[in-house]
PDB file of C-alpha atoms in Angstrom:
ATOM      1  CA  MET A   1      75.327  83.638  75.049  1.00 74.00           C
ATOM      2  CA  THR A   2      72.593  86.382  73.739  1.00 81.00           C
ATOM      3  CA  ILE A   3      70.407  85.329  70.536  1.00 82.00           C
ATOM      4  CA  PHE A   4      72.862  87.713  68.438  1.00 84.00           C
ATOM      5  CA  ASP A   5      75.891  86.286  70.073  1.00 85.00           C
ATOM      6  CA  ALA A   6      74.443  82.784  68.526  1.00 85.00           C
ATOM      7  CA  PHE A   7      73.720  84.519  65.508  1.00 86.00           C
ATOM      8  CA  TYR A   8      77.734  85.732  65.300  1.00 86.00           C
ATOM      9  CA  LEU A   9      78.553  82.493  65.760  1.00 87.00           C
ATOM     10  CA  ILE A  10      76.873  80.226  63.170  1.00 87.00           C
ATOM     11  CA  LEU A  11      76.933  82.770  60.297  1.00 88.00           C
ATOM     12  CA  PRO A  12      79.004  81.095  58.367  1.00 88.00           C
ATOM     13  CA  LEU A  13      77.795  78.425  58.071  1.00 87.00           C
ATOM     14  CA  PHE A  14      74.479  80.154  56.574  1.00 89.00           C
ATOM     15  CA  LEU A  15      77.165  82.757  54.554  1.00 92.00           C
ATOM     16  CA  ILE A  16      78.418  79.129  53.064  1.00 90.00           C
ATOM     17  CA  ILE A  17      75.164  78.189  52.250  1.00 90.00           C
ATOM     18  CA  PHE A  18      74.740  81.630  50.257  1.00 92.00           C
ATOM     19  CA  LEU A  19      77.569  81.236  48.102  1.00 94.00           C
ATOM     20  CA  GLY A  20      76.180  77.980  47.582  1.00 91.00           C
ATOM     21  CA  TRP A  21      72.779  79.647  46.290  1.00 92.00           C
ATOM     22  CA  LEU A  22      74.821  82.902  44.995  1.00 94.00           C
ATOM     23  CA  LEU A  23      76.935  80.321  42.484  1.00 93.00           C
ATOM     24  CA  PHE A  24      74.057  78.653  41.191  1.00 92.00           C
ATOM     25  CA  ARG A  25      72.075  81.815  40.160  1.00 92.00           C
ATOM     26  CA  ILE A  26      75.108  83.598  38.237  1.00 92.00           C
ATOM     27  CA  LYS A  27      75.584  80.741  36.414  1.00 90.00           C
ATOM     28  CA  VAL A  28      78.473  79.277  38.319  1.00 90.00           C
ATOM     29  CA  ALA A  29      76.910  76.074  39.483  1.00 85.00           C
ATOM     30  CA  ASN A  30      74.222  73.920  37.840  1.00 89.00           C
ATOM     31  CA  GLU A  31      72.110  71.200  38.328  1.00 87.00           C
ATOM     32  CA  GLN A  32      74.841  69.007  37.627  1.00 89.00           C
ATOM     33  CA  TRP A  33      76.869  70.441  40.477  1.00 86.00           C
ATOM     34  CA  ILE A  34      74.527  69.558  43.216  1.00 84.00           C
ATOM     35  CA  LYS A  35      73.927  66.297  41.553  1.00 85.00           C
ATOM     36  CA  VAL A  36      77.837  65.313  42.079  1.00 88.00           C
ATOM     37  CA  LEU A  37      77.674  67.306  45.782  1.00 86.00           C
ATOM     38  CA  ASN A  38      75.229  65.537  46.672  1.00 82.00           C
ATOM     39  CA  GLU A  39      76.911  62.136  45.798  1.00 86.00           C
ATOM     40  CA  PHE A  40      79.986  63.130  46.926  1.00 88.00           C
ATOM     41  CA  ALA A  41      78.165  64.056  50.615  1.00 84.00           C
ATOM     42  CA  PHE A  42      75.757  61.019  50.364  1.00 83.00           C
ATOM     43  CA  TYR A  43      78.617  58.139  49.675  1.00 88.00           C
ATOM     44  CA  VAL A  44      81.780  59.782  50.823  1.00 88.00           C
ATOM     45  CA  GLY A  45      81.870  62.924  52.864  1.00 85.00           C
ATOM     46  CA  LEU A  46      79.081  61.962  55.371  1.00 83.00           C
ATOM     47  CA  PRO A  47      79.803  58.516  56.414  1.00 88.00           C
ATOM     48  CA  LEU A  48      82.984  58.914  56.654  1.00 89.00           C
ATOM     49  CA  LEU A  49      82.517  62.147  58.583  1.00 86.00           C
ATOM     50  CA  SER A  50      80.021  59.742  60.815  1.00 85.00           C
ATOM     51  CA  PHE A  51      82.824  56.643  61.121  1.00 88.00           C
ATOM     52  CA  MET A  52      85.677  59.061  62.174  1.00 87.00           C
ATOM     53  CA  ASN A  53      83.667  60.560  64.757  1.00 82.00           C
ATOM     54  CA  LEU A  54      82.191  56.986  66.303  1.00 81.00           C
ATOM     55  CA  TYR A  55      85.606  55.495  65.429  1.00 85.00           C
ATOM     56  CA  THR A  56      87.883  57.826  68.142  1.00 80.00           C
ATOM     57  CA  LEU A  57      84.480  57.847  70.333  1.00 76.00           C
ATOM     58  CA  ASP A  58      84.815  56.256  73.864  1.00 72.00           C
ATOM     59  CA  LEU A  59      81.344  54.532  73.321  1.00 68.00           C
ATOM     60  CA  GLN A  60      81.495  52.263  77.153  1.00 66.00           C
ATOM     61  CA  ALA A  61      81.475  55.648  78.555  1.00 65.00           C
ATOM     62  CA  PHE A  62      78.800  57.097  76.480  1.00 71.00           C
ATOM     63  CA  GLY A  63      76.056  55.684  78.248  1.00 73.00           C
ATOM     64  CA  ASN A  64      72.245  55.298  76.766  1.00 85.00           C
ATOM     65  CA  ALA A  65      70.355  58.274  77.503  1.00 89.00           C
ATOM     66  CA  VAL A  66      70.645  59.507  74.763  1.00 90.00           C
ATOM     67  CA  LEU A  67      69.727  57.063  72.743  1.00 89.00           C
ATOM     68  CA  VAL A  68      66.806  55.810  74.525  1.00 93.00           C
ATOM     69  CA  SER A  69      65.534  59.144  74.687  1.00 95.00           C
ATOM     70  CA  ASN A  70      66.115  59.460  71.046  1.00 94.00           C
ATOM     71  CA  SER A  71      64.678  56.658  69.920  1.00 94.00           C
ATOM     72  CA  ILE A  72      61.439  57.391  72.199  1.00 96.00           C
ATOM     73  CA  PHE A  73      61.233  60.779  71.150  1.00 96.00           C
ATOM     74  CA  MET A  74      60.994  59.213  66.519  1.00 95.00           C
ATOM     75  CA  ILE A  75      58.242  57.047  67.834  1.00 95.00           C
ATOM     76  CA  ALA A  76      56.331  59.754  69.291  1.00 96.00           C
ATOM     77  CA  ALA A  77      57.058  62.534  67.113  1.00 95.00           C
ATOM     78  CA  ILE A  78      55.507  59.682  64.046  1.00 94.00           C
ATOM     79  CA  ALA A  79      52.600  59.049  66.642  1.00 94.00           C
ATOM     80  CA  LEU A  80      51.715  63.161  66.751  1.00 93.00           C
ATOM     81  CA  THR A  81      52.841  63.569  63.247  1.00 94.00           C
ATOM     82  CA  VAL A  82      50.383  61.173  61.726  1.00 92.00           C
ATOM     83  CA  ALA A  83      47.602  61.540  64.456  1.00 93.00           C
ATOM     84  CA  LEU A  84      47.544  65.476  63.680  1.00 93.00           C
ATOM     85  CA  THR A  85      46.782  64.622  59.515  1.00 90.00           C
ATOM     86  CA  PHE A  86      43.741  62.297  60.523  1.00 91.00           C
ATOM     87  CA  LEU A  87      42.237  65.499  63.426  1.00 93.00           C
ATOM     88  CA  LEU A  88      43.063  68.101  60.902  1.00 90.00           C
ATOM     89  CA  ARG A  89      41.059  65.991  58.349  1.00 89.00           C
ATOM     90  CA  LEU A  90      43.946  66.176  56.053  1.00 85.00           C
ATOM     91  CA  SER A  91      43.819  63.830  52.783  1.00 84.00           C
ATOM     92  CA  ARG A  92      45.940  61.249  51.536  1.00 83.00           C
ATOM     93  CA  ALA A  93      47.840  63.119  49.852  1.00 81.00           C
ATOM     94  CA  SER A  94      48.811  66.120  52.190  1.00 85.00           C
ATOM     95  CA  GLY A  95      48.409  63.979  54.936  1.00 87.00           C
ATOM     96  CA  SER A  96      51.612  61.818  53.752  1.00 89.00           C
ATOM     97  CA  VAL A  97      53.808  64.798  52.503  1.00 89.00           C
ATOM     98  CA  VAL A  98      53.160  66.558  56.216  1.00 91.00           C
ATOM     99  CA  ILE A  99      54.237  63.309  57.949  1.00 90.00           C
ATOM    100  CA  LEU A 100      57.327  62.503  55.409  1.00 89.00           C
ATOM    101  CA  CYS A 101      58.642  66.423  55.488  1.00 91.00           C
ATOM    102  CA  THR A 102      57.966  66.957  59.681  1.00 92.00           C
ATOM    103  CA  LEU A 103      59.791  63.597  60.294  1.00 91.00           C
ATOM    104  CA  PHE A 104      62.796  64.119  58.133  1.00 88.00           C
ATOM    105  CA  GLY A 105      65.387  66.572  59.732  1.00 90.00           C
ATOM    106  CA  ASN A 106      68.437  68.376  57.751  1.00 90.00           C
ATOM    107  CA  ILE A 107      70.137  66.389  60.536  1.00 91.00           C
ATOM    108  CA  ALA A 108      73.187  65.841  58.605  1.00 85.00           C
ATOM    109  CA  TYR A 109      73.685  69.018  55.902  1.00 82.00           C
ATOM    110  CA  MET A 110      72.839  71.608  58.437  1.00 88.00           C
ATOM    111  CA  GLY A 111      72.612  69.144  62.139  1.00 90.00           C
ATOM    112  CA  TYR A 112      76.809  68.333  61.556  1.00 89.00           C
ATOM    113  CA  PRO A 113      77.817  71.562  61.374  1.00 89.00           C
ATOM    114  CA  VAL A 114      76.099  73.962  63.369  1.00 92.00           C
ATOM    115  CA  ASN A 115      76.437  71.550  66.172  1.00 93.00           C
ATOM    116  CA  GLU A 116      80.291  70.740  65.741  1.00 91.00           C
ATOM    117  CA  MET A 117      80.920  75.004  65.238  1.00 91.00           C
ATOM    118  CA  VAL A 118      78.345  75.596  68.552  1.00 92.00           C
ATOM    119  CA  PHE A 119      79.458  72.428  70.005  1.00 93.00           C
ATOM    120  CA  GLY A 120      82.704  71.415  68.837  1.00 92.00           C
ATOM    121  CA  LYS A 121      84.514  67.745  68.214  1.00 88.00           C
ATOM    122  CA  ASP A 122      82.403  66.472  70.856  1.00 89.00           C
ATOM    123  CA  GLY A 123      79.185  67.841  69.802  1.00 92.00           C
ATOM    124  CA  LEU A 124      79.263  66.817  66.465  1.00 90.00           C
ATOM    125  CA  SER A 125      80.248  62.854  67.449  1.00 88.00           C
ATOM    126  CA  VAL A 126      77.034  63.568  69.824  1.00 91.00           C
ATOM    127  CA  ALA A 127      75.061  64.899  66.333  1.00 91.00           C
ATOM    128  CA  VAL A 128      76.326  61.387  64.587  1.00 88.00           C
ATOM    129  CA  ILE A 129      74.639  59.515  67.419  1.00 88.00           C
ATOM    130  CA  VAL A 130      71.280  61.129  66.683  1.00 92.00           C
ATOM    131  CA  CYS A 131      71.487  61.366  62.965  1.00 89.00           C
ATOM    132  CA  SER A 132      72.102  57.574  63.112  1.00 87.00           C
ATOM    133  CA  ILE A 133      69.094  57.045  65.389  1.00 89.00           C
ATOM    134  CA  SER A 134      66.702  59.124  63.437  1.00 90.00           C
ATOM    135  CA  THR A 135      67.811  58.536  60.366  1.00 86.00           C
ATOM    136  CA  PHE A 136      66.809  54.624  61.847  1.00 86.00           C
ATOM    137  CA  PHE A 137      63.370  55.475  62.460  1.00 88.00           C
ATOM    138  CA  PHE A 138      62.926  57.262  60.094  1.00 86.00           C
ATOM    139  CA  PHE A 139      63.292  54.561  56.908  1.00 81.00           C
ATOM    140  CA  THR A 140      61.971  52.297  58.578  1.00 82.00           C
ATOM    141  CA  PHE A 141      58.336  53.401  60.597  1.00 83.00           C
ATOM    142  CA  ALA A 142      57.840  57.453  59.444  1.00 84.00           C
ATOM    143  CA  ILE A 143      58.078  56.362  55.692  1.00 82.00           C
ATOM    144  CA  ALA A 144      55.996  53.215  56.687  1.00 83.00           C
ATOM    145  CA  ALA A 145      53.165  55.513  58.166  1.00 85.00           C
ATOM    146  CA  ALA A 146      53.996  58.006  55.226  1.00 83.00           C
ATOM    147  CA  GLN A 147      53.078  55.182  53.025  1.00 81.00           C
ATOM    148  CA  TYR A 148      49.849  54.199  55.078  1.00 79.00           C
ATOM    149  CA  ARG A 149      48.837  57.517  54.983  1.00 80.00           C
ATOM    150  CA  ALA A 150      48.709  57.569  51.095  1.00 75.00           C
ATOM    151  CA  GLY A 151      46.521  54.895  50.734  1.00 72.00           C
ATOM    152  CA  GLY A 152      49.724  52.361  50.381  1.00 66.00           C
ATOM    153  CA  ASN A 153      50.697  48.991  51.537  1.00 69.00           C
ATOM    154  CA  PRO A 154      54.044  49.140  53.584  1.00 65.00           C
ATOM    155  CA  ASN A 155      55.826  46.418  52.439  1.00 67.00           C
ATOM    156  CA  LEU A 156      58.636  45.293  54.889  1.00 68.00           C
ATOM    157  CA  ARG A 157      61.203  44.580  51.967  1.00 74.00           C
ATOM    158  CA  ASP A 158      61.293  47.743  50.438  1.00 71.00           C
ATOM    159  CA  VAL A 159      62.123  49.290  53.664  1.00 68.00           C
ATOM    160  CA  LEU A 160      64.651  47.221  54.652  1.00 73.00           C
ATOM    161  CA  ARG A 161      66.225  46.987  51.047  1.00 75.00           C
ATOM    162  CA  HIS A 162      65.844  51.122  51.195  1.00 71.00           C
ATOM    163  CA  ILE A 163      67.794  51.318  54.723  1.00 72.00           C
ATOM    164  CA  ALA A 164      70.350  48.621  52.958  1.00 79.00           C
ATOM    165  CA  LYS A 165      71.243  51.052  51.101  1.00 78.00           C
ATOM    166  CA  ILE A 166      72.211  53.947  53.094  1.00 81.00           C
ATOM    167  CA  PRO A 167      75.953  54.251  53.091  1.00 86.00           C
ATOM    168  CA  LEU A 168      75.524  56.332  56.483  1.00 82.00           C
ATOM    169  CA  LEU A 169      74.073  54.096  58.447  1.00 82.00           C
ATOM    170  CA  TRP A 170      76.661  50.814  57.680  1.00 89.00           C
ATOM    171  CA  ALA A 171      79.673  53.952  58.340  1.00 88.00           C
ATOM    172  CA  VAL A 172      77.800  54.154  61.971  1.00 85.00           C
ATOM    173  CA  VAL A 173      77.990  50.379  62.202  1.00 86.00           C
ATOM    174  CA  ILE A 174      81.683  49.843  61.361  1.00 91.00           C
ATOM    175  CA  GLY A 175      82.757  52.660  63.273  1.00 87.00           C
ATOM    176  CA  ALA A 176      80.377  51.746  66.540  1.00 84.00           C
ATOM    177  CA  ILE A 177      81.958  48.298  66.047  1.00 88.00           C
ATOM    178  CA  MET A 178      85.544  49.239  65.507  1.00 89.00           C
ATOM    179  CA  GLY A 179      85.594  52.347  68.548  1.00 84.00           C
ATOM    180  CA  TYR A 180      84.301  49.916  70.736  1.00 82.00           C
ATOM    181  CA  PHE A 181      86.904  47.010  69.930  1.00 85.00           C
ATOM    182  CA  ARG A 182      89.258  49.768  69.774  1.00 85.00           C
ATOM    183  CA  ILE A 183      89.883  48.020  66.708  1.00 88.00           C
ATOM    184  CA  PRO A 184      93.203  50.073  65.356  1.00 90.00           C
ATOM    185  CA  LEU A 185      94.093  51.511  61.355  1.00 90.00           C
ATOM    186  CA  PRO A 186      97.147  52.596  60.306  1.00 91.00           C
ATOM    187  CA  ASP A 187      98.406  56.558  59.629  1.00 90.00           C
ATOM    188  CA  PHE A 188      98.331  56.017  56.181  1.00 91.00           C
ATOM    189  CA  VAL A 189      94.654  55.198  55.780  1.00 90.00           C
ATOM    190  CA  ILE A 190      93.358  57.719  59.020  1.00 90.00           C
ATOM    191  CA  LYS A 191      94.573  60.907  57.816  1.00 92.00           C
ATOM    192  CA  PRO A 192      93.133  60.344  54.110  1.00 92.00           C
ATOM    193  CA  LEU A 193      89.835  59.484  56.016  1.00 90.00           C
ATOM    194  CA  ASN A 194      89.661  62.743  57.908  1.00 88.00           C
ATOM    195  CA  MET A 195      90.763  64.987  55.271  1.00 89.00           C
ATOM    196  CA  LEU A 196      87.921  64.004  53.178  1.00 88.00           C
ATOM    197  CA  ALA A 197      85.385  63.582  56.003  1.00 85.00           C
ATOM    198  CA  SER A 198      86.772  67.500  56.475  1.00 82.00           C
ATOM    199  CA  ALA A 199      85.922  68.376  53.401  1.00 83.00           C
ATOM    200  CA  SER A 200      81.685  67.401  54.162  1.00 82.00           C
ATOM    201  CA  SER A 201      80.907  69.960  55.975  1.00 80.00           C
ATOM    202  CA  VAL A 202      81.350  73.027  53.218  1.00 86.00           C
ATOM    203  CA  VAL A 203      80.672  70.904  50.244  1.00 86.00           C
ATOM    204  CA  VAL A 204      77.053  69.611  52.246  1.00 83.00           C
ATOM    205  CA  LEU A 205      76.390  73.813  52.581  1.00 86.00           C
ATOM    206  CA  LEU A 206      77.202  74.479  49.083  1.00 89.00           C
ATOM    207  CA  ALA A 207      74.875  71.753  48.361  1.00 86.00           C
ATOM    208  CA  LEU A 208      72.337  73.204  49.956  1.00 84.00           C
ATOM    209  CA  GLY A 209      72.602  76.577  49.237  1.00 88.00           C
ATOM    210  CA  ALA A 210      72.846  75.671  45.384  1.00 89.00           C
ATOM    211  CA  PHE A 211      69.195  73.464  45.972  1.00 85.00           C
ATOM    212  CA  MET A 212      67.411  76.388  47.425  1.00 83.00           C
ATOM    213  CA  ALA A 213      68.233  78.099  44.157  1.00 87.00           C
ATOM    214  CA  THR A 214      66.232  75.797  42.529  1.00 83.00           C
ATOM    215  CA  LEU A 215      62.985  76.466  44.859  1.00 76.00           C
ATOM    216  CA  SER A 216      60.643  78.722  45.890  1.00 73.00           C
ATOM    217  CA  LEU A 217      57.354  78.985  47.913  1.00 69.00           C
ATOM    218  CA  ARG A 218      54.449  77.806  45.136  1.00 64.00           C
ATOM    219  CA  ARG A 219      51.457  76.758  46.598  1.00 63.00           C
ATOM    220  CA  GLN A 220      49.305  74.992  48.866  1.00 70.00           C
ATOM    221  CA  LEU A 221      50.928  77.403  51.890  1.00 80.00           C
ATOM    222  CA  GLY A 222      48.302  75.475  54.474  1.00 84.00           C
ATOM    223  CA  GLN A 223      50.822  73.049  54.383  1.00 87.00           C
ATOM    224  CA  ILE A 224      54.079  74.397  54.623  1.00 89.00           C
ATOM    225  CA  VAL A 225      53.393  76.252  57.545  1.00 92.00           C
ATOM    226  CA  LEU A 226      51.673  73.146  59.413  1.00 92.00           C
ATOM    227  CA  ILE A 227      55.197  71.183  58.513  1.00 93.00           C
ATOM    228  CA  ALA A 228      57.046  74.354  60.058  1.00 94.00           C
ATOM    229  CA  VAL A 229      54.991  74.480  62.995  1.00 95.00           C
ATOM    230  CA  LEU A 230      55.600  71.268  63.722  1.00 94.00           C
ATOM    231  CA  LYS A 231      58.825  71.195  62.602  1.00 95.00           C
ATOM    232  CA  LEU A 232      60.338  74.076  64.282  1.00 95.00           C
ATOM    233  CA  ALA A 233      58.451  74.602  67.202  1.00 95.00           C
ATOM    234  CA  MET A 234      56.627  71.618  68.195  1.00 95.00           C
ATOM    235  CA  LEU A 235      59.121  68.656  68.033  1.00 95.00           C
ATOM    236  CA  PRO A 236      61.866  70.414  69.801  1.00 96.00           C
ATOM    237  CA  LEU A 237      59.249  70.952  72.558  1.00 96.00           C
ATOM    238  CA  MET A 238      58.177  67.539  72.447  1.00 96.00           C
ATOM    239  CA  PHE A 239      62.177  66.582  72.512  1.00 96.00           C
ATOM    240  CA  TRP A 240      62.100  68.467  75.804  1.00 96.00           C
ATOM    241  CA  ILE A 241      59.673  66.696  77.789  1.00 95.00           C
ATOM    242  CA  ILE A 242      61.292  63.736  77.116  1.00 95.00           C
ATOM    243  CA  SER A 243      64.410  63.941  77.741  1.00 93.00           C
ATOM    244  CA  LEU A 244      63.027  65.174  81.689  1.00 92.00           C
ATOM    245  CA  ALA A 245      62.327  61.048  82.235  1.00 91.00           C
ATOM    246  CA  PHE A 246      66.011  60.978  81.326  1.00 89.00           C
ATOM    247  CA  ASP A 247      69.719  62.004  82.708  1.00 85.00           C
ATOM    248  CA  MET A 248      71.106  63.788  79.893  1.00 86.00           C
ATOM    249  CA  ASP A 249      74.623  65.763  80.007  1.00 88.00           C
ATOM    250  CA  LYS A 250      74.173  68.743  78.885  1.00 92.00           C
ATOM    251  CA  LEU A 251      75.676  68.428  75.736  1.00 93.00           C
ATOM    252  CA  GLN A 252      73.802  65.651  74.810  1.00 93.00           C
ATOM    253  CA  PHE A 253      70.673  67.139  76.100  1.00 95.00           C
ATOM    254  CA  SER A 254      71.717  70.266  73.799  1.00 96.00           C
ATOM    255  CA  VAL A 255      72.684  68.735  70.732  1.00 96.00           C
ATOM    256  CA  SER A 256      69.674  66.682  70.753  1.00 96.00           C
ATOM    257  CA  MET A 257      67.456  69.207  70.848  1.00 96.00           C
ATOM    258  CA  LEU A 258      69.393  70.837  68.073  1.00 96.00           C
ATOM    259  CA  GLN A 259      68.712  68.364  66.110  1.00 96.00           C
ATOM    260  CA  ALA A 260      65.459  68.300  66.671  1.00 96.00           C
ATOM    261  CA  SER A 261      64.836  71.911  66.009  1.00 95.00           C
ATOM    262  CA  MET A 262      66.892  71.387  62.115  1.00 95.00           C
ATOM    263  CA  PRO A 263      64.634  72.216  59.264  1.00 94.00           C
ATOM    264  CA  VAL A 264      63.288  69.508  56.468  1.00 92.00           C
ATOM    265  CA  GLY A 265      65.624  67.828  55.552  1.00 86.00           C
ATOM    266  CA  VAL A 266      66.914  68.067  52.028  1.00 79.00           C
ATOM    267  CA  SER A 267      66.548  64.583  50.195  1.00 76.00           C
ATOM    268  CA  ALA A 268      63.032  65.538  51.314  1.00 80.00           C
ATOM    269  CA  PHE A 269      61.846  66.555  47.847  1.00 74.00           C
ATOM    270  CA  THR A 270      63.132  63.561  46.014  1.00 73.00           C
ATOM    271  CA  ILE A 271      62.079  61.120  48.738  1.00 76.00           C
ATOM    272  CA  ALA A 272      58.453  62.871  48.491  1.00 79.00           C
ATOM    273  CA  ASP A 273      59.326  62.339  44.276  1.00 72.00           C
ATOM    274  CA  ASN A 274      60.436  58.570  44.355  1.00 71.00           C
ATOM    275  CA  MET A 275      56.421  57.547  46.455  1.00 73.00           C
ATOM    276  CA  GLY A 276      54.276  59.791  43.991  1.00 75.00           C
ATOM    277  CA  LEU A 277      53.765  62.348  46.787  1.00 78.00           C
ATOM    278  CA  ASP A 278      53.664  65.726  45.911  1.00 78.00           C
ATOM    279  CA  ARG A 279      57.237  66.925  45.800  1.00 74.00           C
ATOM    280  CA  GLU A 280      55.707  70.957  45.204  1.00 80.00           C
ATOM    281  CA  VAL A 281      54.808  71.166  48.635  1.00 85.00           C
ATOM    282  CA  ALA A 282      58.084  68.693  49.716  1.00 84.00           C
ATOM    283  CA  ALA A 283      60.477  71.486  48.104  1.00 82.00           C
ATOM    284  CA  SER A 284      58.705  74.863  49.296  1.00 86.00           C
ATOM    285  CA  SER A 285      58.915  72.932  52.985  1.00 88.00           C
ATOM    286  CA  VAL A 286      62.718  72.415  52.797  1.00 87.00           C
ATOM    287  CA  PHE A 287      62.680  76.391  51.166  1.00 86.00           C
ATOM    288  CA  ALA A 288      61.013  77.872  53.853  1.00 89.00           C
ATOM    289  CA  THR A 289      61.612  76.022  56.828  1.00 92.00           C
ATOM    290  CA  THR A 290      65.791  76.414  55.909  1.00 90.00           C
ATOM    291  CA  LEU A 291      64.475  80.224  56.160  1.00 89.00           C
ATOM    292  CA  LEU A 292      63.249  80.198  59.076  1.00 93.00           C
ATOM    293  CA  SER A 293      66.074  78.892  61.032  1.00 92.00           C
ATOM    294  CA  VAL A 294      68.449  81.283  60.492  1.00 90.00           C
ATOM    295  CA  LEU A 295      66.051  82.642  62.868  1.00 91.00           C
ATOM    296  CA  THR A 296      65.452  80.052  65.053  1.00 94.00           C
ATOM    297  CA  LEU A 297      68.369  78.062  65.416  1.00 93.00           C
ATOM    298  CA  PRO A 298      70.282  81.363  66.800  1.00 93.00           C
ATOM    299  CA  LEU A 299      67.321  81.154  69.358  1.00 93.00           C
ATOM    300  CA  PHE A 300      67.915  77.260  70.264  1.00 94.00           C
ATOM    301  CA  VAL A 301      71.849  78.629  69.968  1.00 93.00           C
ATOM    302  CA  ALA A 302      71.635  81.329  72.292  1.00 92.00           C
ATOM    303  CA  LEU A 303      68.639  78.988  74.791  1.00 91.00           C
ATOM    304  CA  LEU A 304      71.298  76.323  74.915  1.00 90.00           C
ATOM    305  CA  THR A 305      74.440  78.022  75.841  1.00 81.00           C
TER     306      THR A 305
END
């Protein structure tokens, strides 16, 4: 597949993002829209999409390579990013926001629909697995590293409390257990769950587009460039190197690579704000890396297919 073929393959997803941006710009959508769409995605759509994919996945035949490789990747990515912030002598405030944005990828809002568009339902199932691993490591070790770099003391109780409030992780656990033990659900339950899950991809892309309309590149370009290089180039390269030690099939490798190459996640802005970090840098990083992903994602798709 050429890069142009790959671009046209995922172009519909970017058109939906553009539609969300346009609706906000012409004042059809507003801040309340973004809030409602994001809450539907966070509490309903993405958890149900994750649950249904794991519920129908043959986990017993899945293998451990993708689990172990992505876990090692997240640990290595955290270590590399923290080390770079010290080597580059970034201030506490700058270093912590670089850690946060570099390690928080848009692996659900963009990762799910992109992998489903490119690799089908099987690709989406692998993307759910990778997302659950990355989400766990981000909200534990990565958040703790960002807090430490900012000069604070990570609080284990707060970390665990935050993890317990993430519906996607609960959906992954419940879906994996029910799928592994083949616990049946009646059709009248499965059908509405599938309907809600199938709506999530469009909803999250519209929400992303509308959110993009509120952002701009404002300042601290040096930090934003560093985050973009790490997020869109260095981390995919790191995963490729790590993957050489594992016997993953092509689908698992390709989906993991695409997930590693996703832009900064939209919630980085909110998390940075809650942690007292520079939310303007976080917002600008989301904006810049998402725009750049219009070029980088087709390149990775072309290479992987």
